[in-house]
Structure formats: C-alpha cells, structure tokens
C-alpha cells in the first residue's frame, strides 16, 4: 500500500477537526511556522507534528514510509513502557490504527505526550561552557543505556535527534520504531539507526546489544567536549556530535580519533573505539568493555559503501521535488540572501541557491537561527553571499501564493548546520551526486544488429533544383514526355506445377481511360537542353 506523501499530510493536518479521527486529537490545533505552514520534523518512517488539544500537547507521528507490522510492534512497546514506570526516560506511546483521514483513507498515527526538551546536539551547543551540565547529561545517558540493557531491551537508534534534554538536565528518549524487545525478535529489525552513530557492519542485527556502540560514541564525544570545546566548531556538522560515518568506516585515517588518542584522559577509550570500528560487529561489546581484540570486519568497506546522507545538487530541481519528505544534504552556491521580518514581527532569513522564479532551492531560517547567523556572519550576512554551502535537513515544498511554480525548501534549525564549502569540496560533491544519479550505461549493439549506415545525400546542382521545382505536381495521368516503362520479365519456371481446374468467373469490361493530358511543360523536340531563360519563359507563358 502506497503511503501519503509530505504534501498529502501537510494538506490534511491543516484541518484537524475534519481529518484527525483520534478522539483525543479531534479538536486540536497544529503548530504552524512563520510561513503559515504546519511545522514538521522528519524521523525514520514518520513525520512528526505538534498538536495542542485543550491543555495538553502531543507529538503526532504520521507514517510516510512503510514499516513491518508497526501496529504489533507498538502494541508491545506501549504495554512494556506502561509496565515499567521506573524507566522514566521512556515516554508513553499510543498506536492509533485509524488516526487520520488523508485522501479518503483512514491511516494510523502514533501519539505521545510532547516533551519540552532540546535535541541533544542543540543542547550541547548551548552548554559548551558549562562543564557540570555536560557531565550531568553524559551520566544520564549512560544510566539510561545501562537500565535498558538490564531490562533486556534496546532503543535501537540512539542519536542526537532522539535524545531530548530538558532545562533541568533530565533526558527523554523518543522514536521507538527500531526498539528491541524480546517478544519482537521474530519480527526482525526495520531500521539500522543513524549513520553517524552506528558500526559500519550494522544492517539487520536485532538484539539487546544494539545501543552499545552508539552509547559509547556519544559518551566519548561529550567527554571530549568537556576537555576541549573547540572540537565542536571543527567536527560538528549539525547532524552529529563529533563523529561521522567516515570515522567509523576508516578509523585509521580519522583525524578525530587521532586527536582523542593524544588526550591522555581519553586515549584508552579512543583506542578501543578505533579497534571496535575495524572489528566485526559481534566482537564490539567485548572490545569496548576493555577486552582488546584484533578480529577484523568480514568485508572491506569502500567509499561507496559508507552510509551517508542523500546528497543532491541544489540546481537539480526534479530530484529535490522527488525526495520531498526525506532527509537530504543539499549543496550549491548562494545567489541571494536577505534578512526580513515576518507578519508576526520576528526576523527571518531567506537564502536562495539558483533562480527563485524558476523553482530555485530555498533555505529558510526563522528567529533563533537568524540570530545565530547574524552573530556569526554580520547583520547583513554579506560574508556568505556567493559562498559554497551545504545543509542537511527535511526537504519540503514552499508555494508562494503569488506564483505558479513551487520551490523546494529546507528549514535551517541552527546556524551551525550550514556548512561552508571550498571549491574543491563543492566539486567533489557534484561529482559524487552525478555518479549516484547517472543512468546505467547503454549496452553496445551486437555487430549483427548494428544499425545500417545512412549514406549522405548528394548535393543537387542549380539546374536539378530548378527542374524539381518546375516538375509536374499532378501525377494522376501518364506523362507523355517520359518513355514508357518496360514490364519486368516473367520469372523462369522450367517445371511449373499443375494448376487445378477451377471455375472461371468472367471479368467485367474495364472502362476506357481518360484521354492523356499534355504535360505542364514539355521539352522541345530538339535534343538541346533549354537554357534557364527559356524554361522560365515557357513557365510564364503556361500561366
């Protein structure tokens, strides 16, 4: 069954009283942004909206990608969380089989209470100078991971977007699509986690040890920032804390791991992580626990096998529209940038890559991100005009009511997520994107099936062109000036087969042909070829 697209959900969610079938949400209101569109966040298989019903606020997840028996999974997960009130970092969740009406179809949603918290990477950026707060959150994440391990479960996708930090330092884990429970083992996994937090070999593994690698990487990254906060500006890209999938796939060439091994408080753990990245996934728990092993991965990782975000050239409008609702990394050169005020009195930044009037790509930044951009690049943002940039986020579509063509768009959540690229980096991204979207090569034809060569036409002389122009256009009657055609000789048949006797039907007489008409122009009886003037004069007389 094909699920609705982002556009379908954006249209339906704007009238919740008519489309939200869940009794709890039926009278709710969806949160909108400064463009008067529903505010949406993408994660895994679903799009998440904020809906306020009465005095309660909910996170509502609408699925736009198919999952394996999500109803059965969430029934078990909901029952488990309600039975374990000691795991306070897990939020109650309800799976509503017929929660929303989209294009006449009743579709499921997942509803959970809204957590007033900040994504882990944004919280770290805001608290880089507060070592005590960083340590408190690091311990809270380690404690939550240990509690889940003791309960025999795993979150399955520990990463910055699924760990929310409240102002008090309390953490909450959200997005349970990939959660492991013993009773869910027969169903298998439906995701492999965020690329910047998972071992290169993780694909279909589904057990209680899923969080060991990602929790270790998060713990090491936060400890590193406590000792050296300058690492954030160099290695954070808006979609990680410090590590990327390249660090895990190629640990021996990782600049970050090399730096961490030079910091004495972190050297041992950084070395263990390097060994674990080069080892098989089954050996990771023992290696990270301190039992060194040299078992290598089952297969060599190549650059094409490394998990990376979908990368799209900002000028490739068709591909951008085709991936609406997906997380993508879009790159290009800024052609227009402006800071303006919205109807609500807040500042907003518009950045164009390409021709806005011809569906060019838009980056929009609202109040918080705009303030960060101004603090970083100046009040008019001229420092980044014509700059090569890259931004990773949810691809949406913006429709200006005064224009016919829509524009692909990504909302910038934080200024740090806008990456400035060198010319070489932009060229490399363009090359990789072209290779990823290039059509398969056309197979050469077999010599026997090769197309016949077309001989070029011989150029006509002036006389031949004039003759063709004045040639008779009506060919219903024979041209007496042309010699009669000779009938082809009958085929040789030395031993004809006997013809059986048959009844002969008399043929009706053929009506006589009309008398032949003289040609429009006939050459004189002389053998001399008439001159051009004579032919034109004859044509004029015939008029």
Coordinates of C-alpha atoms in Angstrom, one line a residue:
X1 CA 0.0 0.0 0.0
X2 CA 1.4 3.4 -1.0
X3 CA 1.5 5.8 1.9
X4 CA 0.7 9.5 1.6
X5 CA 3.5 12.0 0.8
X6 CA 4.5 15.0 2.8
X7 CA 2.3 17.2 0.7
X8 CA -0.7 15.0 1.4
X9 CA -0.1 15.2 5.2
X10 CA 0.6 18.9 5.1
X11 CA -2.8 19.5 3.4
X12 CA -4.7 17.1 5.7
X13 CA -3.2 18.2 9.0
X14 CA -4.3 21.9 8.5
X15 CA -7.9 21.0 9.2
X16 CA -7.6 18.6 12.2
X17 CA -11.3 18.9 13.1
X18 CA -12.1 17.1 9.8
X19 CA -9.1 14.8 9.3
X20 CA -7.9 13.8 12.8
X21 CA -10.1 10.8 13.7
X22 CA -8.4 10.2 17.1
X23 CA -10.9 11.4 19.7
X24 CA -8.1 12.8 21.8
X25 CA -6.8 15.0 19.0
X26 CA -10.1 15.7 17.1
X27 CA -10.4 19.3 18.5
X28 CA -6.7 20.0 18.5
X29 CA -4.7 22.7 16.7
X30 CA -1.5 22.1 14.8
X31 CA 1.6 24.3 15.3
X32 CA 2.4 26.4 12.3
X33 CA 5.6 28.2 11.4
X34 CA 6.2 31.8 10.1
X35 CA 5.3 30.7 6.6
X36 CA 1.8 29.7 7.9
X37 CA 2.5 26.1 7.2
X38 CA 2.4 23.2 9.7
X39 CA 5.7 22.8 11.5
X40 CA 7.0 19.3 10.7
X41 CA 10.0 17.2 11.7
X42 CA 11.2 14.1 9.9
X43 CA 12.4 11.0 11.7
X44 CA 12.8 7.4 10.4
X45 CA 9.5 6.3 8.9
X46 CA 7.3 9.2 10.1
X47 CA 6.7 12.9 10.0
X48 CA 6.1 14.4 13.4
X49 CA 3.7 17.3 14.1
X50 CA 2.9 19.2 17.3
X51 CA -0.8 19.3 18.1
X52 CA -2.4 21.0 21.1
X53 CA -5.7 19.6 22.3
X54 CA -7.1 21.6 25.2
X55 CA -4.4 21.9 27.9
X56 CA -2.3 19.0 26.6
X57 CA 0.3 19.0 23.8
X58 CA 1.1 15.9 21.8
X59 CA 3.7 14.7 19.3
X60 CA 1.8 13.0 16.5
X61 CA 3.8 10.8 14.1
X62 CA 2.3 10.2 10.6
X63 CA 3.9 7.4 8.6
X64 CA 5.1 8.2 5.0
X65 CA 7.3 5.1 4.6
X66 CA 6.2 1.5 5.1
X67 CA 7.2 -0.4 8.2
X68 CA 7.0 -4.1 9.1
X69 CA 3.9 -4.7 11.3
X70 CA 4.1 -1.4 13.2
X71 CA 0.8 -2.0 14.9
X72 CA 2.0 -5.2 16.5
X73 CA 5.3 -3.5 17.4
X74 CA 3.8 -0.5 19.1
X75 CA 1.2 -2.6 20.9
X76 CA 4.1 -4.5 22.6
X77 CA 6.1 -1.3 23.2
X78 CA 3.2 0.6 24.7
X79 CA 2.5 -2.3 27.0
X80 CA 6.1 -2.6 28.1
X81 CA 6.6 1.1 28.8
X82 CA 3.4 1.3 30.9
X83 CA 4.5 -1.7 32.9
X84 CA 8.0 -0.2 33.7
X85 CA 7.4 3.2 35.4
X86 CA 11.0 3.0 36.7
X87 CA 12.3 3.7 33.2
X88 CA 11.2 7.4 33.3
X89 CA 13.2 8.3 30.3
X90 CA 10.8 6.4 28.1
X91 CA 7.6 8.2 27.2
X92 CA 4.1 6.6 27.0
X93 CA 3.1 5.9 23.4
X94 CA -0.2 5.0 21.8
X95 CA -0.7 3.5 18.3
X96 CA -4.0 4.6 16.8
X97 CA -4.9 2.4 13.8
X98 CA -7.4 4.9 12.3
X99 CA -5.9 8.2 13.5
X100 CA -6.0 10.4 10.4
X101 CA -8.0 10.8 7.2
X102 CA -5.8 11.5 4.1
X103 CA -7.2 11.5 0.6
X104 CA -10.2 9.5 1.8
X105 CA -8.1 6.8 3.5
X106 CA -8.0 6.1 7.3
X107 CA -4.4 5.7 8.3
X108 CA -2.5 5.0 11.5
X109 CA -0.7 7.5 13.7
X110 CA 1.4 7.3 16.8
X111 CA 0.5 9.7 19.7
X112 CA 2.7 10.6 22.6
X113 CA 2.9 13.4 25.1
X114 CA 5.1 16.3 23.9
X115 CA 8.4 16.5 25.7
X116 CA 9.6 20.1 26.4
X117 CA 13.2 19.4 25.6
X118 CA 16.0 20.3 23.2
X119 CA 17.7 17.9 20.8
X120 CA 21.0 16.7 22.3
X121 CA 23.3 18.4 19.7
X122 CA 21.5 21.8 20.1
X123 CA 21.6 21.5 23.9
X124 CA 25.4 20.7 23.8
X125 CA 26.0 23.8 21.5
X126 CA 24.1 25.9 24.1
X127 CA 26.1 24.5 27.1
X128 CA 29.6 24.1 25.8
X129 CA 30.9 26.4 28.5
X130 CA 29.1 24.6 31.3
X131 CA 31.2 21.5 32.1
X132 CA 29.0 20.5 35.0
X133 CA 25.9 20.4 32.8
X134 CA 27.7 18.3 30.2
X135 CA 28.8 15.8 32.8
X136 CA 25.2 15.6 34.2
X137 CA 23.7 14.8 30.8
X138 CA 26.5 12.4 29.9
X139 CA 25.8 10.4 33.1
X140 CA 22.0 10.5 32.5
X141 CA 22.5 8.9 29.0
X142 CA 24.9 6.3 30.4
X143 CA 22.4 5.4 33.1
X144 CA 19.5 5.1 30.7
X145 CA 21.5 2.8 28.4
X146 CA 22.5 0.6 31.4
X147 CA 18.9 0.4 32.6
X148 CA 17.7 -0.7 29.2
X149 CA 20.5 -3.3 28.9
X150 CA 19.5 -4.7 32.3
X151 CA 15.9 -4.9 31.2
X152 CA 16.9 -6.8 28.1
X153 CA 15.8 -4.1 25.6
X154 CA 17.5 -1.6 23.4
X155 CA 16.3 1.7 21.8
X156 CA 17.9 0.8 18.5
X157 CA 18.6 4.4 17.3
X158 CA 20.4 6.4 20.0
X159 CA 21.4 9.7 18.3
X160 CA 21.2 13.4 18.8
X161 CA 17.6 13.7 17.4
X162 CA 16.1 11.0 19.6
X163 CA 17.6 12.3 22.9
X164 CA 15.8 15.3 24.3
X165 CA 17.3 17.3 27.2
X166 CA 15.1 19.3 29.5
X167 CA 16.3 22.5 31.2
X168 CA 16.8 20.6 34.4
X169 CA 19.1 18.1 32.7
X170 CA 16.6 15.3 32.6
X171 CA 16.7 13.3 29.4
X172 CA 13.9 11.6 27.4
X173 CA 14.2 9.1 24.6
X174 CA 11.8 9.3 21.7
X175 CA 11.1 7.5 18.4
X176 CA 10.7 3.8 19.1
X177 CA 10.4 2.4 15.6
X178 CA 13.6 0.4 15.9
X179 CA 13.2 -0.6 19.6
X180 CA 14.2 -4.1 20.5
X181 CA 12.0 -6.2 22.9
X182 CA 12.5 -10.0 23.4
X183 CA 8.9 -10.6 22.2
X184 CA 9.6 -8.6 19.0
X185 CA 12.6 -10.7 18.0
X186 CA 10.7 -12.8 15.4
X187 CA 9.7 -9.6 13.6
X188 CA 13.3 -8.6 13.0
X189 CA 14.6 -5.0 12.6
X190 CA 13.1 -2.3 10.4
X191 CA 16.0 0.2 10.6
X192 CA 19.7 0.3 11.2
X193 CA 20.0 3.6 13.1
X194 CA 21.6 7.0 12.3
X195 CA 24.7 6.6 10.1
X196 CA 26.8 8.8 12.4
X197 CA 26.3 6.7 15.5
X198 CA 26.4 3.1 14.2
X199 CA 29.0 0.5 13.5
X200 CA 29.7 0.1 9.7
X201 CA 28.5 -3.6 9.8
X202 CA 25.2 -3.0 11.4
X203 CA 22.4 -3.9 8.9
X204 CA 20.0 -6.5 10.1
X205 CA 21.2 -7.1 13.7
X206 CA 18.4 -7.1 16.2
X207 CA 19.2 -7.8 19.8
X208 CA 19.7 -6.2 23.2
X209 CA 23.2 -5.0 22.4
X210 CA 22.1 -2.6 19.7
X211 CA 22.9 0.5 21.8
X212 CA 26.4 -0.4 23.0
X213 CA 28.3 1.1 20.1
X214 CA 26.3 4.3 19.8
X215 CA 26.2 4.9 23.5
X216 CA 30.0 4.5 23.7
X217 CA 30.5 7.0 20.9
X218 CA 28.1 9.6 22.5
X219 CA 29.8 9.2 25.9
X220 CA 33.3 9.7 24.4
X221 CA 32.2 12.7 22.3
X222 CA 30.7 14.5 25.4
X223 CA 33.8 13.8 27.5
X224 CA 36.0 15.2 24.7
X225 CA 34.0 18.4 24.5
X226 CA 34.3 18.8 28.3
X227 CA 38.1 18.8 27.8
X228 CA 38.3 20.8 24.5
X229 CA 35.2 22.7 23.4
X230 CA 37.0 23.8 20.2
X231 CA 36.4 20.3 18.8
X232 CA 32.7 21.3 18.3
X233 CA 33.4 24.0 15.7
X234 CA 35.7 21.7 13.7
X235 CA 33.8 18.4 13.8
X236 CA 30.1 19.1 14.4
X237 CA 28.1 19.5 11.2
X238 CA 24.5 19.7 12.5
X239 CA 23.9 16.0 12.0
X240 CA 26.2 14.6 14.7
X241 CA 28.0 15.4 17.9
X242 CA 31.6 14.8 16.8
X243 CA 31.9 11.5 14.9
X244 CA 30.7 10.8 11.4
X245 CA 30.2 7.5 9.5
X246 CA 33.6 8.1 7.8
X247 CA 35.4 8.0 11.2
X248 CA 33.8 4.6 11.8
X249 CA 34.4 3.2 8.3
X250 CA 38.0 4.4 8.1
X251 CA 39.3 4.6 11.7
X252 CA 43.0 4.5 10.7
X253 CA 42.6 7.7 8.8
X254 CA 40.3 9.5 11.2
X255 CA 41.6 12.9 12.3
X256 CA 39.2 13.0 15.2
X257 CA 40.2 9.6 16.6
X258 CA 43.9 10.6 16.3
X259 CA 43.3 13.8 18.3
X260 CA 41.4 11.9 21.0
X261 CA 44.1 9.4 21.4
X262 CA 46.5 12.2 22.1
X263 CA 44.3 13.4 25.0
X264 CA 45.5 11.3 28.0
X265 CA 42.1 11.0 29.8
X266 CA 40.5 9.7 26.6
X267 CA 43.4 7.8 25.0
X268 CA 42.4 4.3 26.1
X269 CA 38.7 4.7 25.2
X270 CA 39.6 6.3 21.8
X271 CA 41.9 3.4 21.1
X272 CA 39.2 0.8 22.0
X273 CA 36.7 2.6 19.7
X274 CA 39.3 2.5 16.8
X275 CA 39.8 -1.2 17.3
X276 CA 36.0 -1.8 17.5
X277 CA 35.4 0.0 14.3
X278 CA 37.8 -2.3 12.5
X279 CA 36.4 -5.4 14.2
X280 CA 33.4 -7.5 13.3
X281 CA 30.1 -6.3 14.9
X282 CA 29.8 -9.5 17.1
X283 CA 33.1 -8.6 18.9
X284 CA 32.2 -4.9 19.6
X285 CA 30.7 -5.4 23.1
X286 CA 33.8 -7.2 24.4
X287 CA 36.2 -4.8 22.8
X288 CA 34.5 -1.7 24.1
X289 CA 34.4 -3.3 27.6
X290 CA 38.2 -3.4 27.6
X291 CA 38.9 -6.8 26.2
X292 CA 41.0 -6.0 23.2
X293 CA 40.6 -8.0 20.0
X294 CA 42.1 -7.8 16.6
X295 CA 39.3 -9.5 14.7
X296 CA 38.7 -7.5 11.5
X297 CA 35.5 -6.9 9.7
X298 CA 34.1 -9.5 7.5
X299 CA 34.3 -7.3 4.4
X300 CA 36.4 -4.3 3.3
X301 CA 34.5 -1.0 3.4
X302 CA 34.8 1.1 0.3
X303 CA 33.8 4.8 0.0
X304 CA 30.7 3.8 -2.0
X305 CA 29.5 1.5 0.9
X306 CA 29.8 4.2 3.6
X307 CA 26.4 5.3 4.9
X308 CA 25.9 8.9 4.1
X309 CA 23.0 11.3 3.8
X310 CA 21.3 11.6 0.4
X311 CA 23.3 14.3 -1.4
X312 CA 21.5 16.4 -4.0
X313 CA 22.7 19.4 -6.1
X314 CA 20.6 22.4 -5.4
X315 CA 20.2 23.0 -9.1
X316 CA 18.7 19.5 -9.7
X317 CA 15.1 20.7 -9.1
X318 CA 13.5 17.4 -10.3
X319 CA 15.4 15.3 -7.8
X320 CA 14.7 17.7 -5.0
X321 CA 10.9 17.5 -5.6
X322 CA 11.1 13.7 -5.9
X323 CA 12.6 13.4 -2.4
X324 CA 10.1 15.6 -0.6
X325 CA 9.7 14.3 3.0
X326 CA 13.2 12.8 3.0
X327 CA 16.2 14.0 4.9
X328 CA 18.8 15.1 2.4
X329 CA 22.1 17.1 2.1
X330 CA 21.7 19.9 -0.5
X331 CA 24.7 21.8 -1.7
X332 CA 25.3 24.8 -4.1
X333 CA 26.4 28.4 -4.3
X334 CA 24.3 31.1 -2.6
X335 CA 22.8 33.5 -5.2
X336 CA 20.6 35.6 -2.9
X337 CA 20.4 36.3 0.8
X338 CA 18.2 38.6 2.8
X339 CA 17.1 39.2 6.4
X340 CA 13.5 40.4 6.8
X341 CA 10.6 40.5 9.3
X342 CA 7.6 38.2 9.2
X343 CA 4.0 39.2 9.8
X344 CA 4.5 38.2 13.4
X345 CA 7.3 40.7 13.9
X346 CA 10.1 38.1 14.0
X347 CA 13.2 38.1 11.9
X348 CA 13.6 35.5 9.1
X349 CA 16.4 34.8 6.7
X350 CA 15.8 33.7 3.1
X351 CA 18.7 32.1 1.2
X352 CA 18.4 31.2 -2.5
X353 CA 20.5 28.8 -4.5
X354 CA 19.5 29.1 -8.1
X355 CA 16.7 31.1 -9.7
X356 CA 13.9 31.7 -7.3
X357 CA 11.4 32.4 -10.1
X358 CA 12.2 29.1 -11.7
X359 CA 11.7 26.8 -8.7
X360 CA 15.1 27.5 -7.2
X361 CA 16.1 26.0 -3.9
X362 CA 15.3 27.9 -0.7
X363 CA 16.9 27.8 2.7
X364 CA 14.7 29.5 5.3
X365 CA 15.9 30.3 8.9
X366 CA 13.5 31.7 11.5
X367 CA 14.1 33.8 14.6
X368 CA 16.7 31.7 16.5
X369 CA 18.7 30.5 13.5
X370 CA 18.6 34.1 12.1
X371 CA 20.1 35.5 15.3
X372 CA 22.8 32.9 15.2
X373 CA 23.6 33.7 11.6
X374 CA 23.8 37.4 12.3
X375 CA 26.1 36.8 15.3
X376 CA 28.3 34.6 13.1
X377 CA 28.4 36.4 9.8
X378 CA 27.3 40.0 10.5
X379 CA 24.0 41.9 10.3
X380 CA 23.7 41.8 6.5
X381 CA 25.2 38.3 6.0
X382 CA 27.3 39.6 3.2
X383 CA 30.2 37.4 4.3
X384 CA 28.4 34.3 2.9
X385 CA 27.0 35.8 -0.3
X386 CA 28.3 33.8 -3.2
X387 CA 29.6 31.2 -0.7
X388 CA 29.5 27.5 -1.5
X389 CA 27.4 25.8 1.2
X390 CA 25.8 22.5 2.2
X391 CA 22.8 22.0 4.5
X392 CA 21.2 18.7 5.7
X393 CA 17.5 18.7 6.7
X394 CA 14.0 17.7 5.8
X395 CA 13.1 18.5 2.2
X396 CA 9.7 20.3 1.9
X397 CA 7.9 22.4 -0.7
X398 CA 7.1 26.1 -0.4
X399 CA 4.2 27.5 -2.6
X400 CA 4.2 31.3 -2.9
X401 CA 0.5 32.3 -3.3
X402 CA 1.6 34.9 -5.9
X403 CA 3.5 32.4 -8.1
X404 CA 2.6 29.3 -10.0
X405 CA 5.8 27.4 -9.5
X406 CA 6.6 26.0 -6.0
X407 CA 10.1 25.9 -4.6
X408 CA 12.0 23.1 -2.8
X409 CA 13.0 24.2 0.7
X410 CA 14.8 23.2 3.8
X411 CA 14.3 24.9 7.2
X412 CA 17.6 25.7 8.9
X413 CA 17.2 24.9 12.6
X414 CA 20.6 26.2 13.7
X415 CA 23.3 28.3 12.1
X416 CA 25.9 25.6 12.8
X417 CA 24.2 23.2 10.4
X418 CA 25.1 25.5 7.4
X419 CA 28.5 24.1 6.3
X420 CA 30.8 26.4 4.2
X421 CA 32.5 24.5 1.5
X422 CA 35.7 25.1 -0.5
X423 CA 35.6 25.0 -4.3
X424 CA 37.2 21.5 -4.2
X425 CA 34.7 20.2 -1.7
X426 CA 31.8 21.5 -3.8
X427 CA 33.3 19.9 -7.0
X428 CA 33.7 16.6 -5.2
X429 CA 30.0 16.7 -4.0
X430 CA 28.8 17.5 -7.5
X431 CA 30.8 14.6 -8.9
X432 CA 29.5 12.1 -6.3
X433 CA 25.9 13.3 -6.8
X434 CA 26.3 12.9 -10.6
X435 CA 27.6 9.4 -10.2
X436 CA 24.8 8.4 -7.9
X437 CA 22.1 9.7 -10.2
X438 CA 23.7 8.8 -13.6
X439 CA 21.7 6.3 -15.7
X440 CA 23.2 2.9 -16.4
X441 CA 25.4 2.7 -19.5
X442 CA 23.8 1.7 -22.7
X443 CA 25.0 -1.8 -23.8
X444 CA 26.7 -1.7 -27.3
X445 CA 24.8 -3.5 -30.1
X446 CA 25.8 -6.8 -31.4
X447 CA 27.7 -6.5 -34.7
X448 CA 24.9 -8.4 -36.4
X449 CA 22.3 -6.0 -35.0
X450 CA 24.2 -2.8 -35.8
X451 CA 22.1 -0.1 -37.4
X452 CA 22.7 0.4 -41.1
X453 CA 24.8 3.3 -42.1
X454 CA 22.9 6.2 -43.7
X455 CA 24.6 7.5 -46.8
X456 CA 24.7 11.3 -47.0
X457 CA 22.6 12.8 -49.8
X458 CA 24.4 14.2 -52.8
X459 CA 24.0 18.0 -53.2
X460 CA 21.8 18.9 -56.1
X461 CA 23.0 21.3 -58.8
X462 CA 21.2 24.5 -59.6
X463 CA 19.7 23.0 -62.8
X464 CA 18.4 20.0 -60.9
X465 CA 16.8 22.1 -58.2
X466 CA 15.1 24.2 -60.9
X467 CA 13.9 21.1 -62.7
X468 CA 12.5 19.7 -59.5
X469 CA 10.7 23.0 -58.8
X470 CA 9.0 23.1 -62.2
X471 CA 8.3 19.4 -62.4
X472 CA 4.6 18.4 -62.7
X473 CA 3.0 18.0 -59.3
X474 CA -0.1 16.2 -60.6
X475 CA 0.7 12.5 -61.4
X476 CA -2.8 11.1 -62.0
X477 CA -2.1 10.7 -65.8
X478 CA 0.9 9.4 -67.6
X479 CA 3.4 12.0 -68.8
X480 CA 3.8 11.5 -72.5
X481 CA 7.2 13.1 -72.4
X482 CA 8.6 10.3 -70.4
X483 CA 9.5 6.9 -72.0
X484 CA 7.1 4.0 -71.3
X485 CA 8.2 1.7 -68.5
X486 CA 9.2 -1.8 -69.6
X487 CA 7.4 -4.6 -67.7
X488 CA 9.7 -6.9 -65.8
X489 CA 10.4 -10.3 -67.5
X490 CA 8.4 -13.2 -66.1
X491 CA 10.2 -15.4 -63.6
X492 CA 11.8 -18.5 -65.0
X493 CA 9.8 -21.7 -64.1
X494 CA 11.1 -24.7 -66.1
X495 CA 8.7 -27.2 -64.4
X496 CA 5.5 -25.4 -63.5
X497 CA 3.2 -27.1 -61.0
X498 CA -0.1 -28.4 -62.4
X499 CA -2.9 -25.9 -61.9
X500 CA -6.1 -27.5 -60.6
X501 CA -9.3 -26.9 -62.5
X502 CA -11.4 -24.1 -61.1
X503 CA -14.5 -22.2 -62.1
X504 CA -13.6 -19.1 -64.0
X505 CA -15.7 -16.0 -63.3
X506 CA -15.9 -13.6 -66.3
X507 CA -14.3 -10.3 -65.5
X508 CA -16.4 -7.2 -66.3
X509 CA -15.0 -5.0 -69.0
X510 CA -12.6 -2.3 -67.9
X511 CA -13.9 1.3 -68.6
X512 CA -11.7 3.2 -71.0
X513 CA -9.1 5.5 -69.5
X514 CA -9.5 9.3 -70.0
X515 CA -7.5 10.8 -72.8
X516 CA -4.0 11.7 -71.8
X517 CA -3.3 15.3 -70.9
X518 CA -0.3 17.2 -72.2
X519 CA 2.3 17.9 -69.6
X520 CA 2.5 21.3 -68.0
X521 CA 5.8 21.7 -69.7
X522 CA 7.5 19.5 -72.3
X523 CA 10.9 20.0 -73.8
X524 CA 11.1 21.0 -77.5
X525 CA 11.8 18.2 -80.0
X526 CA 15.4 19.3 -80.3
X527 CA 18.0 17.4 -78.3
X528 CA 19.5 20.7 -77.0
X529 CA 18.8 21.3 -73.3
X530 CA 16.8 24.5 -73.0
X531 CA 18.5 27.4 -71.2
X532 CA 17.3 28.7 -67.9
X533 CA 15.8 31.8 -69.5
X534 CA 13.9 29.6 -72.0
X535 CA 12.5 27.4 -69.2
X536 CA 11.3 30.4 -67.2
X537 CA 9.8 32.0 -70.3
X538 CA 7.9 28.7 -71.0
X539 CA 6.7 28.5 -67.5
X540 CA 5.4 32.1 -67.6
X541 CA 3.5 31.5 -70.9
X542 CA 1.8 28.5 -69.3
X543 CA 0.5 30.7 -66.5

